[in-house]
Short mmCIF file of N, CA and C in Angstrom, two decimals:
data_model
loop_
_atom_site.label_atom_id
_atom_site.label_comp_id
_atom_site.label_asym_id
_atom_site.label_seq_id
_atom_site.Cartn_x
_atom_site.Cartn_y
_atom_site.Cartn_z
N MET V 3 147.03 -25.58 39.74
CA MET V 3 146.24 -27.24 39.35
C MET V 3 146.62 -27.92 41.12
N THR V 4 145.34 -27.56 41.68
CA THR V 4 145.10 -28.29 43.05
C THR V 4 145.13 -29.94 43.33
N ASP V 5 144.75 -30.27 42.18
CA ASP V 5 144.54 -32.43 41.87
C ASP V 5 145.22 -32.89 42.44
N ARG V 6 145.49 -33.97 42.70
CA ARG V 6 146.26 -34.70 43.04
C ARG V 6 146.39 -35.53 41.71
N VAL V 7 148.57 -35.10 41.48
CA VAL V 7 148.82 -36.29 40.60
C VAL V 7 149.49 -36.85 40.49
N ASP V 8 149.27 -38.37 40.20
CA ASP V 8 149.95 -39.25 40.65
C ASP V 8 150.73 -40.07 39.38
N LEU V 9 152.32 -39.94 39.83
CA LEU V 9 153.59 -40.69 38.43
C LEU V 9 153.03 -41.90 38.71
N VAL V 10 152.78 -42.52 37.55
CA VAL V 10 152.88 -44.61 38.10
C VAL V 10 154.07 -44.61 36.40
N GLY V 11 154.67 -45.67 37.33
CA GLY V 11 155.83 -46.25 35.88
C GLY V 11 154.96 -46.98 34.93
N PHE V 12 155.72 -47.18 33.52
CA PHE V 12 155.01 -48.11 32.56
C PHE V 12 155.23 -48.96 33.19
N ALA V 13 156.28 -50.05 34.00
CA ALA V 13 156.62 -50.77 34.07
C ALA V 13 155.24 -51.58 35.26
N GLU V 14 154.12 -50.85 35.84
CA GLU V 14 153.43 -50.92 37.00
C GLU V 14 152.17 -51.31 35.95
N LEU V 15 152.23 -50.96 34.60
CA LEU V 15 150.98 -50.46 33.81
C LEU V 15 151.41 -51.93 32.82
N SER V 16 149.89 -52.36 31.39
CA SER V 16 150.01 -52.77 30.82
C SER V 16 149.82 -52.04 29.66
N ALA V 17 151.31 -52.17 29.26
CA ALA V 17 152.08 -51.51 27.79
C ALA V 17 150.63 -51.04 27.00
N THR V 18 150.04 -52.44 26.69
CA THR V 18 149.45 -52.70 25.34
C THR V 18 147.73 -51.43 25.79
N VAL V 19 147.43 -51.45 26.67
CA VAL V 19 146.60 -51.10 27.39
C VAL V 19 146.82 -49.19 27.00
N VAL V 20 147.92 -48.74 28.18
CA VAL V 20 148.47 -47.66 27.95
C VAL V 20 148.65 -47.39 26.46
N ARG V 21 149.48 -47.40 25.62
CA ARG V 21 149.97 -47.23 24.40
C ARG V 21 148.14 -46.83 23.66
N ALA V 22 147.34 -48.04 23.52
CA ALA V 22 145.73 -47.70 23.19
C ALA V 22 145.50 -46.34 23.92
N ARG V 23 145.31 -46.09 25.04
CA ARG V 23 144.59 -45.24 25.67
C ARG V 23 145.61 -43.83 25.01
N LEU V 24 146.71 -43.92 25.61
CA LEU V 24 147.16 -42.76 24.65
C LEU V 24 147.39 -42.23 23.00
N LEU V 25 147.27 -43.31 22.38
CA LEU V 25 146.69 -42.74 20.80
C LEU V 25 145.34 -42.43 21.07
N ALA V 26 144.39 -43.14 21.54
CA ALA V 26 142.93 -42.49 21.40
C ALA V 26 142.36 -41.34 21.87
N ALA V 27 143.24 -40.93 23.44
CA ALA V 27 142.96 -39.24 23.13
C ALA V 27 144.57 -39.02 22.11
N HIS V 28 145.04 -38.90 21.69
CA HIS V 28 145.87 -37.92 20.42
C HIS V 28 146.11 -36.85 20.81
N ASP V 29 144.89 -36.21 19.78
CA ASP V 29 144.65 -35.16 20.17
C ASP V 29 144.79 -33.85 21.15
N ARG V 30 144.17 -34.70 22.49
CA ARG V 30 144.32 -33.78 23.71
C ARG V 30 145.33 -33.31 24.21
N PHE V 31 146.25 -34.64 23.45
CA PHE V 31 147.91 -34.42 23.88
C PHE V 31 148.59 -33.25 22.87
N TRP V 32 148.50 -33.73 21.41
CA TRP V 32 148.93 -33.27 20.20
C TRP V 32 148.53 -32.33 19.62
N ALA V 33 149.43 -31.25 19.03
CA ALA V 33 148.43 -30.13 17.79
C ALA V 33 148.61 -30.57 16.57
N THR V 34 150.08 -31.54 16.23
CA THR V 34 150.44 -32.16 15.03
C THR V 34 150.06 -33.83 15.44
N ASP V 35 150.26 -34.63 14.20
CA ASP V 35 150.17 -35.88 14.20
C ASP V 35 151.80 -36.55 14.85
N THR V 36 151.68 -37.48 16.10
CA THR V 36 152.72 -38.10 16.74
C THR V 36 152.49 -39.33 16.75
N ARG V 37 151.54 -40.11 16.14
CA ARG V 37 150.90 -41.19 16.53
C ARG V 37 151.98 -42.69 15.72
N ALA V 38 153.24 -42.28 15.42
CA ALA V 38 153.67 -42.82 13.98
C ALA V 38 155.46 -43.17 15.60
N LEU V 39 155.42 -41.50 16.20
CA LEU V 39 156.53 -41.69 17.21
C LEU V 39 155.85 -43.04 18.34
N HIS V 40 154.48 -43.25 18.16
CA HIS V 40 154.54 -43.96 19.34
C HIS V 40 154.29 -45.55 19.34
N ASP V 41 155.35 -45.77 18.93
CA ASP V 41 155.95 -46.81 18.23
C ASP V 41 155.40 -48.45 20.23
N PRO V 42 155.79 -49.07 19.58
CA PRO V 42 155.42 -50.20 20.88
C PRO V 42 156.14 -50.29 21.35
N VAL V 43 157.27 -50.37 21.21
CA VAL V 43 158.49 -50.72 21.82
C VAL V 43 158.85 -49.68 22.93
N TRP V 44 158.52 -48.29 22.62
CA TRP V 44 158.29 -47.61 24.04
C TRP V 44 157.81 -47.67 24.53
N PHE V 45 156.68 -48.52 24.93
CA PHE V 45 155.77 -49.14 25.63
C PHE V 45 156.24 -50.75 26.45
N ASP V 46 156.66 -51.16 25.38
CA ASP V 46 157.07 -52.68 25.84
C ASP V 46 158.44 -52.96 25.85
N GLN V 47 159.31 -52.68 25.17
CA GLN V 47 160.85 -52.78 25.92
C GLN V 47 161.49 -51.54 26.45
N PHE V 48 160.94 -50.95 26.65
CA PHE V 48 160.99 -49.42 27.04
C PHE V 48 161.04 -48.41 27.69
N GLY V 49 159.60 -49.39 28.46
CA GLY V 49 158.82 -49.46 29.13
C GLY V 49 158.92 -49.02 30.68
N GLY V 50 159.71 -49.58 31.64
CA GLY V 50 160.76 -49.45 32.53
C GLY V 50 161.18 -47.88 32.70
N PHE V 51 160.93 -47.36 31.25
CA PHE V 51 161.95 -45.82 31.60
C PHE V 51 160.74 -44.72 31.41
N GLY V 52 159.10 -45.27 31.31
CA GLY V 52 158.32 -44.60 31.05
C GLY V 52 157.00 -43.85 32.09
N VAL V 53 156.94 -43.71 32.30
CA VAL V 53 155.64 -42.57 33.16
C VAL V 53 153.97 -42.32 32.47
N LEU V 54 153.57 -42.31 33.80
CA LEU V 54 152.27 -41.88 33.27
C LEU V 54 151.35 -41.18 34.86
N ALA V 55 151.03 -39.88 33.65
CA ALA V 55 150.60 -38.76 35.07
C ALA V 55 149.38 -39.03 34.82
N ARG V 56 148.95 -39.54 36.17
CA ARG V 56 147.47 -39.59 36.74
C ARG V 56 146.10 -38.76 37.12
N VAL V 57 145.20 -37.90 36.91
CA VAL V 57 144.28 -37.40 38.19
C VAL V 57 143.46 -38.29 38.10
N ASP V 58 142.67 -38.09 38.82
CA ASP V 58 141.32 -38.83 39.10
C ASP V 58 140.77 -40.29 38.08
N GLY V 59 141.77 -40.83 38.00
CA GLY V 59 141.45 -42.17 36.57
C GLY V 59 141.42 -41.96 35.15
N GLU V 60 142.56 -40.58 35.70
CA GLU V 60 142.52 -39.67 33.55
C GLU V 60 143.69 -39.09 33.49
N ASP V 61 144.41 -40.02 32.45
CA ASP V 61 145.46 -39.73 31.85
C ASP V 61 145.74 -38.58 30.81
N VAL V 62 146.86 -37.59 32.31
CA VAL V 62 147.12 -36.28 31.80
C VAL V 62 148.34 -35.62 31.26
N GLY V 63 149.57 -37.05 31.24
CA GLY V 63 150.75 -36.80 31.23
C GLY V 63 151.63 -37.91 31.20
N TYR V 64 152.63 -38.03 29.85
CA TYR V 64 153.38 -39.07 30.21
C TYR V 64 155.11 -38.90 29.46
N LEU V 65 156.10 -38.91 29.34
CA LEU V 65 157.14 -39.23 29.33
C LEU V 65 157.69 -40.64 28.57
N LEU V 66 158.06 -40.77 27.47
CA LEU V 66 158.60 -42.48 27.04
C LEU V 66 159.99 -41.83 26.99
N GLY V 67 160.70 -42.36 27.37
CA GLY V 67 162.09 -42.39 26.89
C GLY V 67 163.09 -43.56 27.76
N VAL V 68 164.55 -43.50 27.81
CA VAL V 68 165.75 -45.44 27.93
C VAL V 68 166.57 -43.86 28.40
N VAL V 69 167.45 -45.48 28.68
CA VAL V 69 168.89 -44.73 29.27
C VAL V 69 169.58 -45.45 28.55
N THR V 70 170.38 -45.81 27.51
CA THR V 70 171.04 -46.55 26.77
C THR V 70 171.94 -46.79 27.29
N ALA V 71 172.30 -48.03 26.99
CA ALA V 71 173.90 -48.91 27.36
C ALA V 71 175.03 -48.11 28.49
N ASP V 72 175.52 -47.21 26.50
CA ASP V 72 176.26 -46.20 27.47
C ASP V 72 175.62 -44.92 28.26
N ARG V 73 174.64 -45.22 29.11
CA ARG V 73 174.34 -44.18 30.43
C ARG V 73 174.26 -43.02 29.64
N LEU V 74 173.11 -43.08 28.38
CA LEU V 74 172.72 -41.95 28.07
C LEU V 74 171.09 -41.80 28.19
N GLY V 75 170.39 -40.81 28.76
CA GLY V 75 169.13 -40.38 29.43
C GLY V 75 168.74 -39.71 27.83
N TYR V 76 167.45 -41.02 26.96
CA TYR V 76 166.71 -40.03 26.18
C TYR V 76 165.64 -40.41 26.48
N VAL V 77 164.86 -38.59 25.91
CA VAL V 77 163.84 -38.29 26.09
C VAL V 77 163.26 -38.17 25.09
N HIS V 78 161.95 -39.54 24.80
CA HIS V 78 161.61 -40.13 23.17
C HIS V 78 160.44 -38.51 22.99
N LEU V 79 159.31 -38.39 23.33
CA LEU V 79 158.17 -38.49 23.88
C LEU V 79 157.60 -37.30 25.24
N LEU V 80 157.72 -35.73 25.28
CA LEU V 80 156.73 -35.37 26.51
C LEU V 80 155.80 -34.84 26.00
N ALA V 81 154.96 -35.27 26.81
CA ALA V 81 153.51 -35.15 26.27
C ALA V 81 152.19 -34.52 27.69
N VAL V 82 152.34 -33.55 27.61
CA VAL V 82 151.00 -33.04 28.75
C VAL V 82 149.90 -32.87 27.71
N ARG V 83 148.38 -33.23 28.66
CA ARG V 83 147.28 -32.61 27.50
C ARG V 83 147.03 -31.19 27.93
N SER V 84 146.40 -31.02 26.43
CA SER V 84 146.13 -28.98 26.19
C SER V 84 145.81 -29.18 27.68
N ASP V 85 144.99 -29.02 27.89
CA ASP V 85 143.66 -28.37 29.18
C ASP V 85 144.59 -28.70 30.93
N ARG V 86 145.98 -29.10 31.00
CA ARG V 86 146.91 -28.92 32.15
C ARG V 86 148.07 -28.73 31.80
N ARG V 87 148.41 -28.21 30.82
CA ARG V 87 149.58 -27.00 30.86
C ARG V 87 149.72 -25.91 31.69
N ARG V 88 151.39 -25.58 31.55
CA ARG V 88 151.30 -24.65 32.35
C ARG V 88 150.99 -24.60 33.57
N ALA V 89 151.31 -25.46 34.58
CA ALA V 89 150.90 -26.14 35.56
C ALA V 89 152.50 -27.09 36.18
N GLY V 90 153.19 -26.93 36.00
CA GLY V 90 154.52 -27.72 36.42
C GLY V 90 154.66 -29.78 36.49
N LEU V 91 153.50 -30.13 35.18
CA LEU V 91 153.45 -31.04 34.98
C LEU V 91 154.65 -31.75 34.17
N GLY V 92 155.07 -31.58 33.48
CA GLY V 92 156.23 -30.88 32.72
C GLY V 92 157.46 -31.89 33.35
N ARG V 93 157.33 -31.11 34.02
CA ARG V 93 158.66 -30.04 34.93
C ARG V 93 158.51 -31.82 35.87
N ARG V 94 157.20 -32.09 36.03
CA ARG V 94 157.29 -33.66 37.16
C ARG V 94 157.81 -34.83 36.74
N LEU V 95 157.13 -34.87 35.34
CA LEU V 95 157.39 -35.93 34.57
C LEU V 95 158.68 -35.93 34.08
N VAL V 96 159.66 -34.91 34.07
CA VAL V 96 160.99 -34.88 33.50
C VAL V 96 161.58 -34.99 35.04
N ALA V 97 161.32 -34.87 36.27
CA ALA V 97 162.22 -35.06 37.09
C ALA V 97 161.90 -36.46 37.10
N TRP V 98 160.78 -37.20 37.89
CA TRP V 98 160.89 -38.13 37.83
C TRP V 98 162.18 -39.57 36.65
N PHE V 99 162.08 -39.03 35.29
CA PHE V 99 163.06 -39.31 34.59
C PHE V 99 164.27 -39.27 34.96
N ASP V 100 164.32 -38.24 35.27
CA ASP V 100 165.69 -37.79 35.27
C ASP V 100 166.08 -38.84 36.65
N ASP V 101 165.39 -39.28 37.73
CA ASP V 101 165.84 -39.80 38.65
C ASP V 101 166.10 -40.97 39.28
N LEU V 102 165.36 -41.54 37.94
CA LEU V 102 165.30 -42.71 37.20
C LEU V 102 166.97 -43.03 36.53
N ALA V 103 167.31 -42.07 35.62
CA ALA V 103 168.06 -41.88 34.77
C ALA V 103 169.63 -41.72 35.04
N ARG V 104 169.80 -41.11 36.43
CA ARG V 104 170.40 -41.23 37.61
C ARG V 104 170.38 -42.49 38.40
N SER V 105 170.05 -42.85 38.62
CA SER V 105 170.14 -44.51 39.54
C SER V 105 170.46 -45.12 38.35
N THR V 106 170.53 -45.33 37.77
CA THR V 106 171.32 -46.53 36.24
C THR V 106 172.33 -46.10 35.74
N GLY V 107 172.91 -44.50 36.79
CA GLY V 107 174.33 -43.93 36.03
C GLY V 107 174.59 -43.03 35.16
N ALA V 108 172.90 -42.55 35.09
CA ALA V 108 173.04 -41.32 33.54
C ALA V 108 173.94 -40.59 33.66
N ARG V 109 174.16 -39.32 33.41
CA ARG V 109 175.20 -38.18 33.43
C ARG V 109 174.37 -37.27 32.57
N VAL V 110 174.24 -37.33 31.77
CA VAL V 110 173.24 -36.47 30.50
C VAL V 110 171.76 -36.57 30.11
N VAL V 111 170.84 -36.05 29.86
CA VAL V 111 170.14 -36.58 28.88
C VAL V 111 169.82 -35.45 27.88
N GLN V 112 169.24 -36.34 27.00
CA GLN V 112 168.89 -35.46 25.63
C GLN V 112 168.20 -35.70 25.21
N THR V 113 167.65 -34.63 24.37
CA THR V 113 166.18 -35.44 23.43
C THR V 113 166.72 -33.99 22.23
N THR V 114 165.12 -34.22 21.45
CA THR V 114 165.08 -33.45 19.79
C THR V 114 164.19 -32.87 19.52
N ALA V 115 164.24 -32.14 19.04
CA ALA V 115 163.10 -31.05 18.53
C ALA V 115 163.11 -30.61 17.35
N ARG V 116 161.75 -30.17 16.93
CA ARG V 116 162.00 -28.64 15.38
C ARG V 116 162.67 -27.79 15.93
N PRO V 117 163.27 -27.60 14.93
CA PRO V 117 164.03 -26.02 15.77
C PRO V 117 162.60 -24.60 15.68
N ASP V 118 161.45 -24.96 15.21
CA ASP V 118 160.44 -24.83 14.92
C ASP V 118 159.82 -24.78 16.06
N ASP V 119 160.17 -25.66 17.11
CA ASP V 119 158.96 -26.03 18.20
C ASP V 119 159.40 -25.35 19.55
N ASP V 120 159.00 -23.59 19.25
CA ASP V 120 159.47 -22.70 19.93
C ASP V 120 159.02 -23.79 21.24
N ALA V 121 158.13 -23.97 22.34
CA ALA V 121 157.37 -24.44 23.37
C ALA V 121 158.09 -25.86 23.45
N ALA V 122 159.02 -26.34 23.20
CA ALA V 122 159.99 -27.52 23.00
C ALA V 122 161.04 -27.14 23.77
N VAL V 123 161.31 -26.27 22.65
CA VAL V 123 162.82 -25.65 22.94
C VAL V 123 163.26 -24.47 23.95
N ALA V 124 161.94 -23.90 24.50
CA ALA V 124 162.03 -23.21 25.57
C ALA V 124 161.97 -24.19 26.74
N PHE V 125 161.07 -24.94 26.97
CA PHE V 125 160.65 -25.93 28.41
C PHE V 125 162.06 -26.32 28.24
N ALA V 126 163.23 -26.76 26.80
CA ALA V 126 164.29 -27.95 27.40
C ALA V 126 165.62 -26.82 28.42
N THR V 127 165.61 -25.76 27.45
CA THR V 127 166.45 -24.62 28.21
C THR V 127 165.65 -24.56 28.89
N ALA V 128 164.73 -23.88 29.69
CA ALA V 128 164.25 -23.91 30.64
C ALA V 128 164.97 -24.47 31.37
N LEU V 129 164.77 -25.78 31.55
CA LEU V 129 165.73 -27.15 32.07
C LEU V 129 167.48 -26.48 32.34
N GLY V 130 168.05 -26.23 31.97
CA GLY V 130 169.16 -26.08 31.64
C GLY V 130 169.87 -26.53 30.43
N ALA V 131 169.31 -27.44 29.23
CA ALA V 131 169.54 -27.80 28.04
C ALA V 131 170.34 -26.68 26.99
N GLY V 132 171.80 -27.03 26.19
CA GLY V 132 172.04 -26.43 25.44
C GLY V 132 171.70 -26.56 24.16
N ALA V 133 172.00 -26.24 22.96
CA ALA V 133 170.75 -26.74 21.56
C ALA V 133 171.92 -26.70 20.43
N HIS V 134 172.19 -27.68 19.84
CA HIS V 134 172.96 -27.71 18.60
C HIS V 134 171.91 -28.63 17.69
N LEU V 135 172.40 -27.71 16.60
CA LEU V 135 171.89 -27.96 14.62
C LEU V 135 171.99 -29.31 14.21
N SER V 136 171.32 -30.50 14.41
CA SER V 136 171.76 -31.90 13.70
C SER V 136 170.86 -31.26 12.24
N ARG V 137 171.81 -31.35 11.29
CA ARG V 137 170.82 -31.49 9.71
C ARG V 137 170.90 -32.48 9.39
N ASP V 138 169.36 -31.95 8.67
CA ASP V 138 168.74 -33.69 7.79
C ASP V 138 168.57 -34.83 8.86
N ARG V 139 168.82 -34.88 9.93
CA ARG V 139 168.89 -36.05 11.40
C ARG V 139 167.60 -36.64 11.04
N ALA V 140 166.30 -35.76 10.58
CA ALA V 140 165.49 -36.49 9.99
C ALA V 140 164.45 -37.25 9.13
N GLY V 141 166.26 -37.40 7.88
CA GLY V 141 166.06 -37.11 6.63
C GLY V 141 166.16 -36.07 6.22
N PRO V 142 166.50 -36.14 4.83
CA PRO V 142 166.83 -35.12 4.19
C PRO V 142 165.85 -33.61 4.64
N GLY V 143 166.78 -32.97 4.59
CA GLY V 143 165.76 -31.25 4.83
C GLY V 143 165.18 -31.72 6.12
N GLN V 144 165.22 -32.37 6.95
CA GLN V 144 164.54 -32.39 8.20
C GLN V 144 165.49 -32.44 9.57
N ASP V 145 165.78 -31.22 9.82
CA ASP V 145 166.62 -30.71 10.62
C ASP V 145 166.42 -30.95 12.00
N ARG V 146 167.21 -30.90 13.00
CA ARG V 146 166.40 -31.38 14.30
C ARG V 146 167.06 -30.68 15.01
N LEU V 147 167.11 -30.14 16.47
CA LEU V 147 167.42 -29.28 17.50
C LEU V 147 168.52 -30.15 18.20
N VAL V 148 169.27 -30.56 18.56
CA VAL V 148 169.43 -31.77 19.99
C VAL V 148 169.75 -31.00 20.83
N LEU V 149 169.10 -31.12 22.21
CA LEU V 149 168.76 -30.34 23.21
C LEU V 149 169.63 -31.36 24.58
N THR V 150 170.66 -30.96 24.90
CA THR V 150 171.60 -31.60 26.20
C THR V 150 171.54 -30.99 27.36
N ARG V 151 171.74 -31.89 27.69
CA ARG V 151 172.34 -31.05 29.50
C ARG V 151 172.39 -31.55 30.70
N SER V 152 173.18 -31.22 31.50
CA SER V 152 174.03 -32.71 32.60
C SER V 152 172.86 -32.60 33.48
N LEU V 153 173.22 -34.42 34.13
CA LEU V 153 171.61 -34.42 34.91
C LEU V 153 173.30 -34.45 36.45
N PRO V 154 172.31 -33.26 37.62
CA PRO V 154 173.33 -32.87 38.71
C PRO V 154 173.88 -34.09 39.73
N ARG V 155 174.54 -34.44 40.40
CA ARG V 155 174.86 -35.68 40.99
C ARG V 155 174.05 -35.87 42.19
#
């Protein structure tokens, strides 16, 4: 990708407008329906931890996350538009979040994934995450992998 990618923190944007744009373009980012995971709280109350990637005025990727009171960084969603994948954009979004999380005192970052989501698991483990299975985490019969990695100081 030779285009200039701008990373813009959600705190600099209108949460309502960004959420509406991302939901309108949902199918360009996701192969499954994740609309329910885009609760307004991730844009309004936790927006200071979110980041949007833009190229020539177009949204091409985003990360929704938060750092908890006990200084755990948590990545709720990471999305790169289907035509922009495999160009390092996901790594750039994660690096932006990692820097912010580290600046607030976080030492660990976690995310969860379905056990059959090979791409998400491969991406997280390539970043150094270890995985453990959490049975029924998303409800009865809805196991998830908890992927945890340390943030270097």
